[in-house]
Short mmCIF file of C-alpha atoms and ligand atoms in Angstrom, two decimals:
data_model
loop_
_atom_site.label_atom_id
_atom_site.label_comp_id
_atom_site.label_asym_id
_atom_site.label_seq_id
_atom_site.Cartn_x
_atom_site.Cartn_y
_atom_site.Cartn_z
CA UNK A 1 -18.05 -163.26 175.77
CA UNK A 2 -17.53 -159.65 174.90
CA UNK A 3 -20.34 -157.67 173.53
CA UNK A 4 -20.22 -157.77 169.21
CA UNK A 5 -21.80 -154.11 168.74
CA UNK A 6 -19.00 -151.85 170.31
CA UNK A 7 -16.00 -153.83 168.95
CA UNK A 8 -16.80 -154.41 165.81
CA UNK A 9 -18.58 -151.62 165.29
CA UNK A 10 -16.66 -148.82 167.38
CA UNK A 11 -18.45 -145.11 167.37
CA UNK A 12 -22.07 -146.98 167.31
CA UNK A 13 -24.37 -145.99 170.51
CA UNK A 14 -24.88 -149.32 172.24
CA UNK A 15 -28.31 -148.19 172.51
CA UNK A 16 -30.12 -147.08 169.17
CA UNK A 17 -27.31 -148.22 166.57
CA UNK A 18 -26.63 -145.11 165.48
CA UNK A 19 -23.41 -143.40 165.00
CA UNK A 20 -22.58 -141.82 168.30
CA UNK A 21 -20.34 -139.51 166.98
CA UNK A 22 -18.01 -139.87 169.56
CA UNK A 23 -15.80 -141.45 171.50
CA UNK A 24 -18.65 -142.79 173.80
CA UNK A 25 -20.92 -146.10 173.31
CA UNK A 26 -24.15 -144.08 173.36
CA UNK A 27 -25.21 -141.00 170.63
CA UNK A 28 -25.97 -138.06 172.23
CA UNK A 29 -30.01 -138.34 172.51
CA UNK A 30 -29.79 -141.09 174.16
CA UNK A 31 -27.30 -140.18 176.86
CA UNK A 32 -29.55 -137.36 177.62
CA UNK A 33 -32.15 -139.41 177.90
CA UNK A 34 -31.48 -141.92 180.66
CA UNK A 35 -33.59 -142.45 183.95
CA UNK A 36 -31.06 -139.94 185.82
CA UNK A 37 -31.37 -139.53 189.95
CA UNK A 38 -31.84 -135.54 190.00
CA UNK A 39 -33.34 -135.32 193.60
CA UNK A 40 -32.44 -138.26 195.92
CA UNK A 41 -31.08 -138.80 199.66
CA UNK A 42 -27.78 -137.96 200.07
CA UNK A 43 -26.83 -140.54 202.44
CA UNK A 44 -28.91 -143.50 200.71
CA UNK A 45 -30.01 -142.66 196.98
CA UNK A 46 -33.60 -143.00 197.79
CA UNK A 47 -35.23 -140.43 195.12
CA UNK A 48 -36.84 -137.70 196.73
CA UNK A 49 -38.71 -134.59 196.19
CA UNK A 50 -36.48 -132.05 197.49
CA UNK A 51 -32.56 -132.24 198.57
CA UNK A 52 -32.04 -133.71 201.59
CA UNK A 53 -32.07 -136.94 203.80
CA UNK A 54 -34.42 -139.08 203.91
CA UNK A 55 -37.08 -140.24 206.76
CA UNK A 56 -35.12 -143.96 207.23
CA UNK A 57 -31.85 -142.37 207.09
CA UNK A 58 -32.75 -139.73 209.52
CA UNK A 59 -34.00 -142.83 212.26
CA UNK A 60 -31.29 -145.46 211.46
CA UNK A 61 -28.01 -143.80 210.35
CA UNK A 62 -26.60 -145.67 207.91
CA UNK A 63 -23.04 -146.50 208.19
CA UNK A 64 -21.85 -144.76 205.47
CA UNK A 65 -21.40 -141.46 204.56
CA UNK A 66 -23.15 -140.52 200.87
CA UNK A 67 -23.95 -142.95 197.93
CA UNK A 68 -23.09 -141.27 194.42
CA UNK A 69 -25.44 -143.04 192.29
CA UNK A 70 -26.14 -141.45 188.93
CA UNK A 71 -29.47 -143.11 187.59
CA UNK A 72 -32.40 -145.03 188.57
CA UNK A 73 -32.77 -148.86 187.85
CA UNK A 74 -34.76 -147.99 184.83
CA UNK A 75 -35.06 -148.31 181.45
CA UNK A 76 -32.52 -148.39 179.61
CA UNK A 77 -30.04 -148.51 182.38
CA UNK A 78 -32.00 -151.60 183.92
CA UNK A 79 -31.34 -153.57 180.68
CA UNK A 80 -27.46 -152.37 180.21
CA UNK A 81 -27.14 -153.90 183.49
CA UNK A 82 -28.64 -157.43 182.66
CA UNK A 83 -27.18 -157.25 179.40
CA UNK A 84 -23.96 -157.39 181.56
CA UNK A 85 -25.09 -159.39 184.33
CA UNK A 86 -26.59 -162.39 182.65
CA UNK A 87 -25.51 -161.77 179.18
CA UNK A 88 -21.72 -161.44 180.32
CA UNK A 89 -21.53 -158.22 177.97
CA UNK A 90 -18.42 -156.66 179.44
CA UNK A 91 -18.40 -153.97 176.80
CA UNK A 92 -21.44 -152.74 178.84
CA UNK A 93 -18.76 -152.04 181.76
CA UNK A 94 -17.04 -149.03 180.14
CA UNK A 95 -20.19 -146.71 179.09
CA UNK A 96 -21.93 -147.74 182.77
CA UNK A 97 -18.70 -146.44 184.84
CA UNK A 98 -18.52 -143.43 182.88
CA UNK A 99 -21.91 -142.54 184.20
CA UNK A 100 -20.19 -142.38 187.62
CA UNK A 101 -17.35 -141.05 186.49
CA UNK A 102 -18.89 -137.93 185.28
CA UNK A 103 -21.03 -137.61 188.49
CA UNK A 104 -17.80 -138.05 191.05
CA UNK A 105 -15.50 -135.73 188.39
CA UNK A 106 -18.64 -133.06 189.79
CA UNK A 107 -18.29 -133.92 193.46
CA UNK A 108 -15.90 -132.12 195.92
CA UNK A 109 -12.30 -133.91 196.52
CA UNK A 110 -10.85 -135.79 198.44
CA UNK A 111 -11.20 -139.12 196.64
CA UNK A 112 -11.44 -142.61 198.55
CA UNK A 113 -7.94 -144.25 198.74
CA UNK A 114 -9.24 -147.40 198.18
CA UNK A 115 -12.39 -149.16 195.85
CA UNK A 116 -13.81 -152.05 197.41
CA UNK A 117 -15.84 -153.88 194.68
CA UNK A 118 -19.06 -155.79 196.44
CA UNK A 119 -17.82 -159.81 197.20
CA UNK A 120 -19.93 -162.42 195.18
CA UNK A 121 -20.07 -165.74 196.78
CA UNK A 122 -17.29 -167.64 195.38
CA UNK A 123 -19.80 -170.29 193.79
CA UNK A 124 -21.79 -167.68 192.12
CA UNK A 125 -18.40 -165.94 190.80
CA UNK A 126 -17.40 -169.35 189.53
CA UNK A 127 -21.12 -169.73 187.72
CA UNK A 128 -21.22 -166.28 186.43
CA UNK A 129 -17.22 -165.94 185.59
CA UNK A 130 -16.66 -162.70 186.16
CA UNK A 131 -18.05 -160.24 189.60
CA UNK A 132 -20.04 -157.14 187.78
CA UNK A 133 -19.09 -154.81 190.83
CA UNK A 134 -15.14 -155.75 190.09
CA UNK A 135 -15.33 -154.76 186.87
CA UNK A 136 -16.93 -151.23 187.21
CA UNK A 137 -14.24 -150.92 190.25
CA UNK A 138 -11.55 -152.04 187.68
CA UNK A 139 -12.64 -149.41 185.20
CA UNK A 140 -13.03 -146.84 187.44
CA UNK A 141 -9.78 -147.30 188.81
CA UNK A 142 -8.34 -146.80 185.64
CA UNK A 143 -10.19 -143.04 185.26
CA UNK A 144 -9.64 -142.38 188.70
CA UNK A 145 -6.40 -144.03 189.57
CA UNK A 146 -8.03 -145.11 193.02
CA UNK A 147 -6.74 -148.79 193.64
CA UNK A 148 -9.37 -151.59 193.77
CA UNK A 149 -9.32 -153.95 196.85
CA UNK A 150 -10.05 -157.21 196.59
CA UNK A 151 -8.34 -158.18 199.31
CA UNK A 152 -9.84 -156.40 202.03
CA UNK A 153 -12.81 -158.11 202.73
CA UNK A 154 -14.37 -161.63 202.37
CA UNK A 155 -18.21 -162.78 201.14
CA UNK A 156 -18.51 -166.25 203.72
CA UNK A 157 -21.79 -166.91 203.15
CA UNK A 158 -23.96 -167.27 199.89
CA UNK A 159 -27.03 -165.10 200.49
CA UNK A 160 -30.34 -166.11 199.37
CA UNK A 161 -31.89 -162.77 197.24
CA UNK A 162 -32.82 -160.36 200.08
CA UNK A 163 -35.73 -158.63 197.97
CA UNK A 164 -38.84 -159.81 199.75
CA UNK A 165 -37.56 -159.63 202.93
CA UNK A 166 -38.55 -157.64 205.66
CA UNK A 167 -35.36 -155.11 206.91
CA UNK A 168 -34.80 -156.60 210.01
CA UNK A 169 -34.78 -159.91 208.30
CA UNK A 170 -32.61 -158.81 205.84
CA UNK A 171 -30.09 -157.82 208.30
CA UNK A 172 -30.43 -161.15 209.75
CA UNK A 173 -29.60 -162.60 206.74
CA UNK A 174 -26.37 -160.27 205.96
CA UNK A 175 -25.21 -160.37 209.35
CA UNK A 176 -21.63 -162.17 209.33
CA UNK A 177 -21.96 -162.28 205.58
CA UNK A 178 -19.01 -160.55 204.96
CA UNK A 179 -15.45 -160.77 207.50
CA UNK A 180 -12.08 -158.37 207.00
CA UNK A 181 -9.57 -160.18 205.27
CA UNK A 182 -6.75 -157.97 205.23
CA UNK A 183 -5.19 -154.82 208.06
CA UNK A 184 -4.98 -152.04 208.04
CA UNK A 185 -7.89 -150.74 206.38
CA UNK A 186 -7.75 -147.60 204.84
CA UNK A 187 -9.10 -144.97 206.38
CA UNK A 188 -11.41 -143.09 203.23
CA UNK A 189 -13.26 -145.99 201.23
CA UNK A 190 -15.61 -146.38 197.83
CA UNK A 191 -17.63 -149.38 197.99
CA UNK A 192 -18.62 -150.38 194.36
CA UNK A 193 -22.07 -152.27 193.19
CA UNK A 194 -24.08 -152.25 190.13
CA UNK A 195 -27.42 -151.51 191.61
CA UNK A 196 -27.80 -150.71 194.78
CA UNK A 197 -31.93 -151.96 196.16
CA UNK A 198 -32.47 -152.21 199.70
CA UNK A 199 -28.80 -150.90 200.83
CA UNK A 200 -28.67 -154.08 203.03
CA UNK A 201 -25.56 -155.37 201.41
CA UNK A 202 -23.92 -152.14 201.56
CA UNK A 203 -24.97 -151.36 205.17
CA UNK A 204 -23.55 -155.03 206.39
CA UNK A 205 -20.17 -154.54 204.45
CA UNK A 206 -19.77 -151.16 205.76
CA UNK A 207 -20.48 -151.86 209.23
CA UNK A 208 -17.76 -154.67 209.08
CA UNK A 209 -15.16 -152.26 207.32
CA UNK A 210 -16.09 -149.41 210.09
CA UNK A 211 -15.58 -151.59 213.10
CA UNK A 212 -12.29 -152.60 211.26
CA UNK A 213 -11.19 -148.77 211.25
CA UNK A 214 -12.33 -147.44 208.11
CA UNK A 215 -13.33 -143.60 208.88
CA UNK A 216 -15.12 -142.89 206.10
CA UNK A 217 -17.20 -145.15 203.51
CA UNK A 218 -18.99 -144.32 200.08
CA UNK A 219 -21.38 -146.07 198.28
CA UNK A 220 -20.87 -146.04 194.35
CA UNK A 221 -23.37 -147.66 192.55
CA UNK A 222 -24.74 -147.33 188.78
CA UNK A 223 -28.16 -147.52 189.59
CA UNK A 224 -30.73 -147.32 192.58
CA UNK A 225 -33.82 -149.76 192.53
CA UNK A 226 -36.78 -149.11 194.92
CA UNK A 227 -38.23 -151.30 196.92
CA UNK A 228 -41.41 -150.75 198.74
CA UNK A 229 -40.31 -151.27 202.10
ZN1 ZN B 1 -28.33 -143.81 170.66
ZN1 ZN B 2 -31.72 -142.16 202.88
#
């Protein structure tokens, strides 16, 4: 179920219809008008008011080193992302990665040596058909030449939605969610969602990947929903 717009009409913004002039899926004006992150915690994404780390992050540590996480989960960003999600749009994949692409081509080196895509549950990879995260990692792969992962790790447990929860409960929830499949791990990892919200799911995988020897983890995402906490 690919997306009609971009294909069949190639050089139109997925956005506004117009000619983007380009070799891009969105015009101009409305690239520079998405719900970027300008200010947020390094270590989480959580928007902010000055550079920095936030309050959480400075009490509980999170187990990975920086997210790079270009917008916020807002309009229109929120709706590319269903549009992909629930729609299956997979010609929403290309213009979303290059979001991150263009923040991480601004970032200092070195690049992870691996991408590690977020697991679905099997059953809800088999309802959906495809696993959003794996195809941003598969894309981004391809601009970065940074190999994606699948391999490495395993989801065993299909996790009720962890918005609503309170954090420790949501930890609950995660913990053993996710076991190493595969050894070594490389040492310099990318972890790879399409929206990061509470950082739960990213916190449980990374804790699982650091106790199997990864050094150093990233969290990539697209977008960063907030979640009053
Ligand atoms: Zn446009
Ligand atoms: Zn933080």
């Amino acid at each position: 179920m690919r997306s009609a717009s971009f294909t069949l009409f190639p050089g139109r913004c997925l956005l506004c219809g117009n000619p983007s002039h380009r070799a891009l899926d969105l015009c101009a004006p409305c690239a520079a008008d998405l719900p970027y992150l300008d200010v947020a915690c390094g270590q989480c994404a959580l928007p902010l008011p000055a550079p920095g780390t936030c309050a959480q992050c400075q009490r509980h540590p999170p187990p990975f080193a920086v997210s790079v996480v270009p917008c916020r989960h807002a309009f229109p960003v929120d709706h590319l992302i269903q549009r992909l999600k629930y729609g299956g749009e997979l010609a929403q994949v290309a213009p979303l990665a290059g979001l991150l692409a263009t923040l991480l081509r601004e970032r200092p080196k070195p690049l992870p040596r691996a991408l590690v895509p977020v697991p679905l549950h099997w059953r809800r990879q088999a309802t959906r058909g495809f696993n959003q995260a794996l195809e941003i990692a598969n894309q981004l792969s391809r601009t970065l030449a940074i190999p994606v992962r699948t391999d490495l790790v395993r989801r065993t447990r299909a996790t009720p939605p962890q918005v609503g929860m309170a954090r420790t409960e949501r930890r609950r929830n995660l913990a053993r969610a996710f076991v190493v499949s595969a050894a070594p791990v490389p040492e310099h990892i990318a972890l790879i969602d399409d929206v990061v919200t509470t950082g739960s799911t990213m916190e449980a995988l990374a804790r699982c990947l650091g106790q199997a020897g990864a050094a150093r983890i990233e969290v990539w995402a697209i977008s960063r929903a907030l979640l009053a906490n």
